[in-house]
PDB file of C-alpha atoms in Angstrom:
ATOM      1  CA  ILE A   1     -14.214 -15.652   1.359  1.00 84.00           C
ATOM      2  CA  TYR A   2     -12.161 -18.949   1.226  1.00 85.00           C
ATOM      3  CA  ASP A   3     -12.971 -21.666  -1.120  1.00 87.00           C
ATOM      4  CA  THR A   4     -12.261 -25.140   0.361  1.00 83.00           C
ATOM      5  CA  LEU A   5     -12.034 -26.802  -2.957  1.00 86.00           C
ATOM      6  CA  THR A   6      -9.248 -24.582  -4.534  1.00 88.00           C
ATOM      7  CA  GLY A   7      -7.820 -23.707  -1.645  1.00 87.00           C
ATOM      8  CA  GLU A   8      -7.956 -19.950  -2.755  1.00 91.00           C
ATOM      9  CA  ALA A   9      -8.694 -16.786  -0.305  1.00 90.00           C
ATOM     10  CA  LYS A  10     -10.401 -13.633  -1.844  1.00 92.00           C
ATOM     11  CA  LEU A  11     -11.218 -10.260  -0.244  1.00 90.00           C
ATOM     12  CA  ASP A  12     -13.842  -8.264  -2.224  1.00 89.00           C
ATOM     13  CA  GLY A  13     -13.029 -10.878  -5.353  1.00 90.00           C
ATOM     14  CA  HIS A  14      -9.585 -10.039  -5.087  1.00 90.00           C
ATOM     15  CA  SER A  15      -7.356 -13.039  -4.661  1.00 91.00           C
ATOM     16  CA  VAL A  16      -5.115 -13.047  -1.495  1.00 90.00           C
ATOM     17  CA  PHE A  17      -3.248 -16.495  -0.724  1.00 90.00           C
ATOM     18  CA  THR A  18      -4.149 -20.104  -1.255  1.00 90.00           C
ATOM     19  CA  LEU A  19      -3.739 -22.768   1.113  1.00 87.00           C
ATOM     20  CA  GLU A  20      -3.032 -25.916  -0.295  1.00 85.00           C
ATOM     21  CA  VAL A  21      -5.670 -27.920   1.369  1.00 80.00           C
ATOM     22  CA  ALA A  22      -3.927 -31.299   0.929  1.00 80.00           C
ATOM     23  CA  THR A  23      -0.262 -30.219   2.451  1.00 82.00           C
ATOM     24  CA  GLY A  24      -1.295 -26.912   4.089  1.00 80.00           C
ATOM     25  CA  LYS A  25       1.433 -24.753   2.362  1.00 87.00           C
ATOM     26  CA  LEU A  26       0.153 -21.136   2.564  1.00 86.00           C
ATOM     27  CA  ARG A  27       1.222 -18.931  -0.494  1.00 88.00           C
ATOM     28  CA  VAL A  28       0.373 -14.945   0.324  1.00 88.00           C
ATOM     29  CA  HIS A  29       0.070 -13.508  -3.345  1.00 86.00           C
ATOM     30  CA  PRO A  30      -2.238 -10.582  -3.028  1.00 87.00           C
ATOM     31  CA  ALA A  31      -3.510  -9.790  -6.658  1.00 86.00           C
ATOM     32  CA  LYS A  32      -2.851  -5.974  -7.768  1.00 86.00           C
ATOM     33  CA  SER A  33      -6.458  -5.039  -8.126  1.00 87.00           C
ATOM     34  CA  LEU A  34      -6.419  -5.379  -4.321  1.00 86.00           C
ATOM     35  CA  THR A  35      -5.370  -1.737  -4.551  1.00 85.00           C
ATOM     36  CA  SER A  36      -8.592  -0.612  -5.198  1.00 85.00           C
ATOM     37  CA  VAL A  37      -9.687  -2.245  -1.571  1.00 87.00           C
ATOM     38  CA  LEU A  38      -6.794  -0.167  -0.034  1.00 84.00           C
ATOM     39  CA  ASP A  39      -7.620   2.954  -1.592  1.00 84.00           C
ATOM     40  CA  GLU A  40     -10.643   2.837   0.304  1.00 84.00           C
ATOM     41  CA  ILE A  41      -8.969   2.533   3.583  1.00 81.00           C
ATOM     42  CA  THR A  42      -8.910   6.127   5.543  1.00 79.00           C
ATOM     43  CA  THR A  43      -5.676   6.446   7.028  1.00 75.00           C
ATOM     44  CA  THR A  44      -2.998   9.403   7.985  1.00 75.00           C
ATOM     45  CA  SER A  45       0.013   6.383   7.274  1.00 77.00           C
ATOM     46  CA  ALA A  46       1.866   7.024   4.374  1.00 79.00           C
ATOM     47  CA  ARG A  47       1.065   3.379   3.273  1.00 81.00           C
ATOM     48  CA  ARG A  48      -2.004   1.814   3.300  1.00 84.00           C
ATOM     49  CA  MET A  49      -2.395  -1.901   5.205  1.00 85.00           C
ATOM     50  CA  LEU A  50      -5.008  -4.671   5.936  1.00 85.00           C
ATOM     51  CA  LYS A  51      -4.527  -6.959   8.464  1.00 89.00           C
ATOM     52  CA  LEU A  52      -6.389 -10.187   8.409  1.00 88.00           C
ATOM     53  CA  THR A  53      -6.827 -12.910  11.031  1.00 89.00           C
ATOM     54  CA  CYS A  54      -7.672 -16.146   9.975  1.00 87.00           C
ATOM     55  CA  ALA A  55      -8.661 -19.646  11.377  1.00 85.00           C
ATOM     56  CA  VAL A  56      -6.899 -22.566  10.070  1.00 80.00           C
ATOM     57  CA  TYR A  57      -7.929 -26.010  11.293  1.00 78.00           C
ATOM     58  CA  GLY A  58      -6.396 -29.261  10.703  1.00 74.00           C
ATOM     59  CA  HIS A  59      -7.903 -32.430  10.731  1.00 69.00           C
ATOM     60  CA  TYR A  60      -6.667 -36.203  10.472  1.00 67.00           C
ATOM     61  CA  GLU A  61      -8.007 -39.519   8.905  1.00 67.00           C
ATOM     62  CA  TRP A  62      -8.424 -40.572  12.511  1.00 64.00           C
ATOM     63  CA  SER A  63      -9.320 -44.739  13.185  1.00 58.00           C
ATOM     64  CA  ALA A  64     -12.529 -45.634  14.167  1.00 61.00           C
ATOM     65  CA  GLU A  65     -11.578 -46.190  17.387  1.00 64.00           C
ATOM     66  CA  ASP A  66      -9.824 -42.875  17.899  1.00 63.00           C
ATOM     67  CA  GLU A  67     -11.708 -39.463  18.136  1.00 65.00           C
ATOM     68  CA  GLY A  68      -9.024 -37.394  17.406  1.00 64.00           C
ATOM     69  CA  THR A  69      -9.389 -33.642  18.130  1.00 69.00           C
ATOM     70  CA  PRO A  70      -9.156 -31.591  15.189  1.00 75.00           C
ATOM     71  CA  ILE A  71      -6.138 -28.786  15.573  1.00 78.00           C
ATOM     72  CA  SER A  72      -6.440 -25.247  15.049  1.00 83.00           C
ATOM     73  CA  THR A  73      -4.501 -22.023  14.953  1.00 85.00           C
ATOM     74  CA  LYS A  74      -4.864 -18.348  13.965  1.00 89.00           C
ATOM     75  CA  VAL A  75      -2.776 -16.890  10.909  1.00 86.00           C
ATOM     76  CA  GLU A  76      -2.247 -13.037  10.828  1.00 88.00           C
ATOM     77  CA  ILE A  77      -1.492 -11.820   7.455  1.00 88.00           C
ATOM     78  CA  GLU A  78      -0.412  -8.216   6.450  1.00 87.00           C
ATOM     79  CA  LEU A  79      -1.386  -7.087   3.217  1.00 87.00           C
ATOM     80  CA  ARG A  80       0.618  -3.702   2.506  1.00 87.00           C
ATOM     81  CA  ASP A  81       0.052  -1.390  -0.422  1.00 87.00           C
ATOM     82  CA  ASP A  82       3.272  -1.187  -2.564  1.00 86.00           C
ATOM     83  CA  THR A  83       2.734   2.851  -3.019  1.00 89.00           C
ATOM     84  CA  CYS A  84       3.096   5.415  -0.318  1.00 88.00           C
ATOM     85  CA  TRP A  85       1.120   8.301  -0.336  1.00 90.00           C
ATOM     86  CA  THR A  86       2.706  11.351   1.634  1.00 90.00           C
ATOM     87  CA  LYS A  87       1.144  14.936   2.448  1.00 92.00           C
ATOM     88  CA  THR A  88       3.157  17.588   1.554  1.00 93.00           C
ATOM     89  CA  GLN A  89       3.205  21.284   0.468  1.00 94.00           C
ATOM     90  CA  LEU A  90       4.798  22.373  -2.820  1.00 94.00           C
ATOM     91  CA  ASP A  91       4.399  24.954  -5.514  1.00 94.00           C
ATOM     92  CA  PHE A  92       3.238  23.861  -8.918  1.00 94.00           C
ATOM     93  CA  LEU A  93       3.071  25.370 -12.515  1.00 93.00           C
ATOM     94  CA  ASN A  94      -0.070  23.271 -14.147  1.00 93.00           C
ATOM     95  CA  VAL A  95      -3.309  21.833 -11.972  1.00 94.00           C
ATOM     96  CA  GLN A  96      -5.527  19.452 -14.174  1.00 95.00           C
ATOM     97  CA  GLU A  97      -8.970  19.096 -12.923  1.00 95.00           C
ATOM     98  CA  LYS A  98     -10.651  15.635 -12.980  1.00 94.00           C
ATOM     99  CA  ALA A  99     -13.948  15.931 -12.761  1.00 89.00           C
ATOM    100  CA  ASP A 100     -15.241  12.407 -13.197  1.00 91.00           C
ATOM    101  CA  TYR A 101     -13.667  11.627  -9.696  1.00 93.00           C
ATOM    102  CA  LYS A 102     -16.089  12.548  -6.748  1.00 91.00           C
ATOM    103  CA  SER A 103     -14.172  11.000  -3.792  1.00 92.00           C
ATOM    104  CA  ASP A 104     -10.294  10.964  -2.503  1.00 91.00           C
ATOM    105  CA  ALA A 105     -10.767   7.142  -2.951  1.00 90.00           C
ATOM    106  CA  ASP A 106     -11.635   7.576  -6.303  1.00 93.00           C
ATOM    107  CA  CYS A 107      -9.322  10.385  -7.295  1.00 94.00           C
ATOM    108  CA  ARG A 108      -6.313   8.341  -5.400  1.00 93.00           C
ATOM    109  CA  LYS A 109      -7.017   5.414  -7.813  1.00 92.00           C
ATOM    110  CA  ALA A 110      -7.263   7.822 -10.641  1.00 95.00           C
ATOM    111  CA  CYS A 111      -3.467   8.968  -9.613  1.00 95.00           C
ATOM    112  CA  ARG A 112      -2.387   5.833  -9.179  1.00 92.00           C
ATOM    113  CA  ALA A 113      -3.286   4.508 -12.617  1.00 92.00           C
ATOM    114  CA  ASP A 114      -2.050   7.454 -14.186  1.00 94.00           C
ATOM    115  CA  PHE A 115       2.130   6.980 -14.559  1.00 93.00           C
ATOM    116  CA  GLY A 116       2.162  10.711 -15.170  1.00 94.00           C
ATOM    117  CA  CYS A 117       0.334  11.689 -11.997  1.00 95.00           C
ATOM    118  CA  THR A 118       2.978  12.536  -9.188  1.00 95.00           C
ATOM    119  CA  HIS A 119       0.679  14.497  -7.008  1.00 96.00           C
ATOM    120  CA  TYR A 120      -2.874  15.000  -6.278  1.00 96.00           C
ATOM    121  CA  LYS A 121      -5.660  16.716  -4.069  1.00 96.00           C
ATOM    122  CA  PHE A 122      -9.183  16.461  -3.392  1.00 95.00           C
ATOM    123  CA  ASP A 123     -11.061  19.010  -1.732  1.00 92.00           C
ATOM    124  CA  SER A 124     -14.150  18.294  -3.338  1.00 92.00           C
ATOM    125  CA  LYS A 125     -12.944  18.223  -6.469  1.00 95.00           C
ATOM    126  CA  CYS A 126     -10.272  16.401  -8.109  1.00 97.00           C
ATOM    127  CA  GLU A 127      -6.958  17.701  -9.049  1.00 97.00           C
ATOM    128  CA  PHE A 128      -3.494  16.161 -10.394  1.00 97.00           C
ATOM    129  CA  PHE A 129      -0.445  18.905 -10.132  1.00 96.00           C
ATOM    130  CA  SER A 130       2.768  18.692 -12.471  1.00 94.00           C
ATOM    131  CA  ALA A 131       5.735  20.908 -12.883  1.00 93.00           C
ATOM    132  CA  ARG A 132       7.054  21.849  -9.913  1.00 92.00           C
ATOM    133  CA  CYS A 133       8.221  25.757 -10.149  1.00 91.00           C
ATOM    134  CA  ASP A 134      10.071  28.158  -7.691  1.00 88.00           C
ATOM    135  CA  PRO A 135       7.775  30.191  -5.889  1.00 83.00           C
ATOM    136  CA  SER A 136       9.655  33.340  -6.946  1.00 87.00           C
ATOM    137  CA  ASN A 137       8.987  32.911 -10.392  1.00 86.00           C
ATOM    138  CA  SER A 138       5.744  34.790 -11.500  1.00 85.00           C
ATOM    139  CA  VAL A 139       4.545  32.094 -13.842  1.00 86.00           C
ATOM    140  CA  CYS A 140       4.082  29.798 -10.633  1.00 88.00           C
ATOM    141  CA  GLN A 141       0.410  29.880 -10.280  1.00 88.00           C
ATOM    142  CA  ASN A 142      -0.218  27.407  -7.773  1.00 92.00           C
ATOM    143  CA  LYS A 143       1.817  28.360  -4.711  1.00 92.00           C
ATOM    144  CA  ASN A 144       1.945  26.183  -1.341  1.00 93.00           C
ATOM    145  CA  VAL A 145      -0.428  23.910  -2.178  1.00 95.00           C
ATOM    146  CA  GLU A 146      -1.253  20.678   0.086  1.00 96.00           C
ATOM    147  CA  VAL A 147      -1.070  17.848  -2.163  1.00 96.00           C
ATOM    148  CA  ASN A 148      -0.478  14.029  -1.743  1.00 95.00           C
ATOM    149  CA  GLU A 149       2.766  12.783  -3.078  1.00 94.00           C
ATOM    150  CA  LYS A 150       2.591   9.487  -4.791  1.00 93.00           C
ATOM    151  CA  ILE A 151       5.600   7.141  -4.058  1.00 90.00           C
ATOM    152  CA  PRO A 152       5.308   4.040  -5.896  1.00 89.00           C
ATOM    153  CA  ASN A 153       7.268   0.751  -5.409  1.00 84.00           C
ATOM    154  CA  CYS A 154       7.764   1.652  -1.609  1.00 83.00           C
ATOM    155  CA  GLY A 155       8.606  -0.977   0.840  1.00 77.00           C
ATOM    156  CA  GLU A 156      10.902  -2.078   3.598  1.00 72.00           C
ATOM    157  CA  ARG A 157      13.210  -3.985   1.476  1.00 71.00           C
ATOM    158  CA  SER A 158      13.260  -1.568  -1.769  1.00 70.00           C
ATOM    159  CA  THR A 159      12.695   2.369  -0.389  1.00 70.00           C
ATOM    160  CA  CYS A 160      15.787   4.383   0.635  1.00 74.00           C
ATOM    161  CA  ILE A 161      15.575   7.080   3.196  1.00 75.00           C
ATOM    162  CA  ARG A 162      17.534  10.270   3.281  1.00 78.00           C
ATOM    163  CA  LEU A 163      18.728  11.577   6.692  1.00 81.00           C
ATOM    164  CA  THR A 164      19.823  15.112   7.331  1.00 82.00           C
ATOM    165  CA  GLU A 165      21.503  15.569  10.564  1.00 80.00           C
ATOM    166  CA  ASN A 166      23.300  18.902  11.204  1.00 81.00           C
ATOM    167  CA  GLU A 167      24.778  18.327  14.365  1.00 82.00           C
ATOM    168  CA  HIS A 168      26.455  15.010  13.483  1.00 79.00           C
ATOM    169  CA  LYS A 169      27.427  15.058   9.907  1.00 81.00           C
ATOM    170  CA  PHE A 170      28.981  11.847   9.431  1.00 82.00           C
ATOM    171  CA  LEU A 171      25.365  10.530  10.041  1.00 81.00           C
ATOM    172  CA  ALA A 172      24.030  12.067   7.218  1.00 83.00           C
ATOM    173  CA  GLY A 173      22.960  10.744   3.752  1.00 83.00           C
ATOM    174  CA  ASP A 174      21.319   8.008   1.693  1.00 82.00           C
ATOM    175  CA  TYR A 175      20.227   4.628   3.553  1.00 78.00           C
ATOM    176  CA  CYS A 176      19.083   1.894   1.026  1.00 77.00           C
ATOM    177  CA  PRO A 177      18.651  -1.831   1.707  1.00 71.00           C
ATOM    178  CA  VAL A 178      21.242  -3.907   0.395  1.00 73.00           C
ATOM    179  CA  GLY A 179      19.540  -7.433   1.129  1.00 66.00           C
ATOM    180  CA  ASP A 180      18.296  -9.394   3.910  1.00 63.00           C
ATOM    181  CA  ASN A 181      20.320 -10.217   6.996  1.00 62.00           C
ATOM    182  CA  GLY A 182      18.408 -13.227   7.783  1.00 61.00           C
ATOM    183  CA  PRO A 183      19.540 -17.134   7.977  1.00 61.00           C
ATOM    184  CA  LEU A 184      18.954 -17.011   4.101  1.00 57.00           C
ATOM    185  CA  GLY A 185      19.755 -13.466   3.111  1.00 47.00           C
TER     186      GLY A 185
END
């Protein structure tokens, strides 16, 4: 919903962007609370994303003799989650059932909000896993569990990748963004 008086656009009650009515200046600044909308998106992608296509209209104060036509264009905005979720199979010492959460989206929201949660699983019940362990150790009770791993602060400009290359070892290593290579970077 776009408010033509304030210039603020909201999605399900969460601020997404402002468009200054007088100048046309667009400022995309999604509210942190928008993650609740992103958590509802079902996807196999590690990073949830919303694509918005907005029609923008401009009109000018025309003289009485001139019947000018308003101008319009479409603006596409991508809103990306800053937390990635990857599926992986690991071994854990501890599992904690979270009975209050009855869906994958609710379980993910709870894990996102809990700083101690690094892995969760939802399969008719919500479970948080912690303390990774060696499967050969007899105290390791939860072996080879398929979980969703939380990767906070992921993004094109903040996340490193580790490349493993057996044939060309000189390519192997950690690659991290250092800065923009654009005209202002």
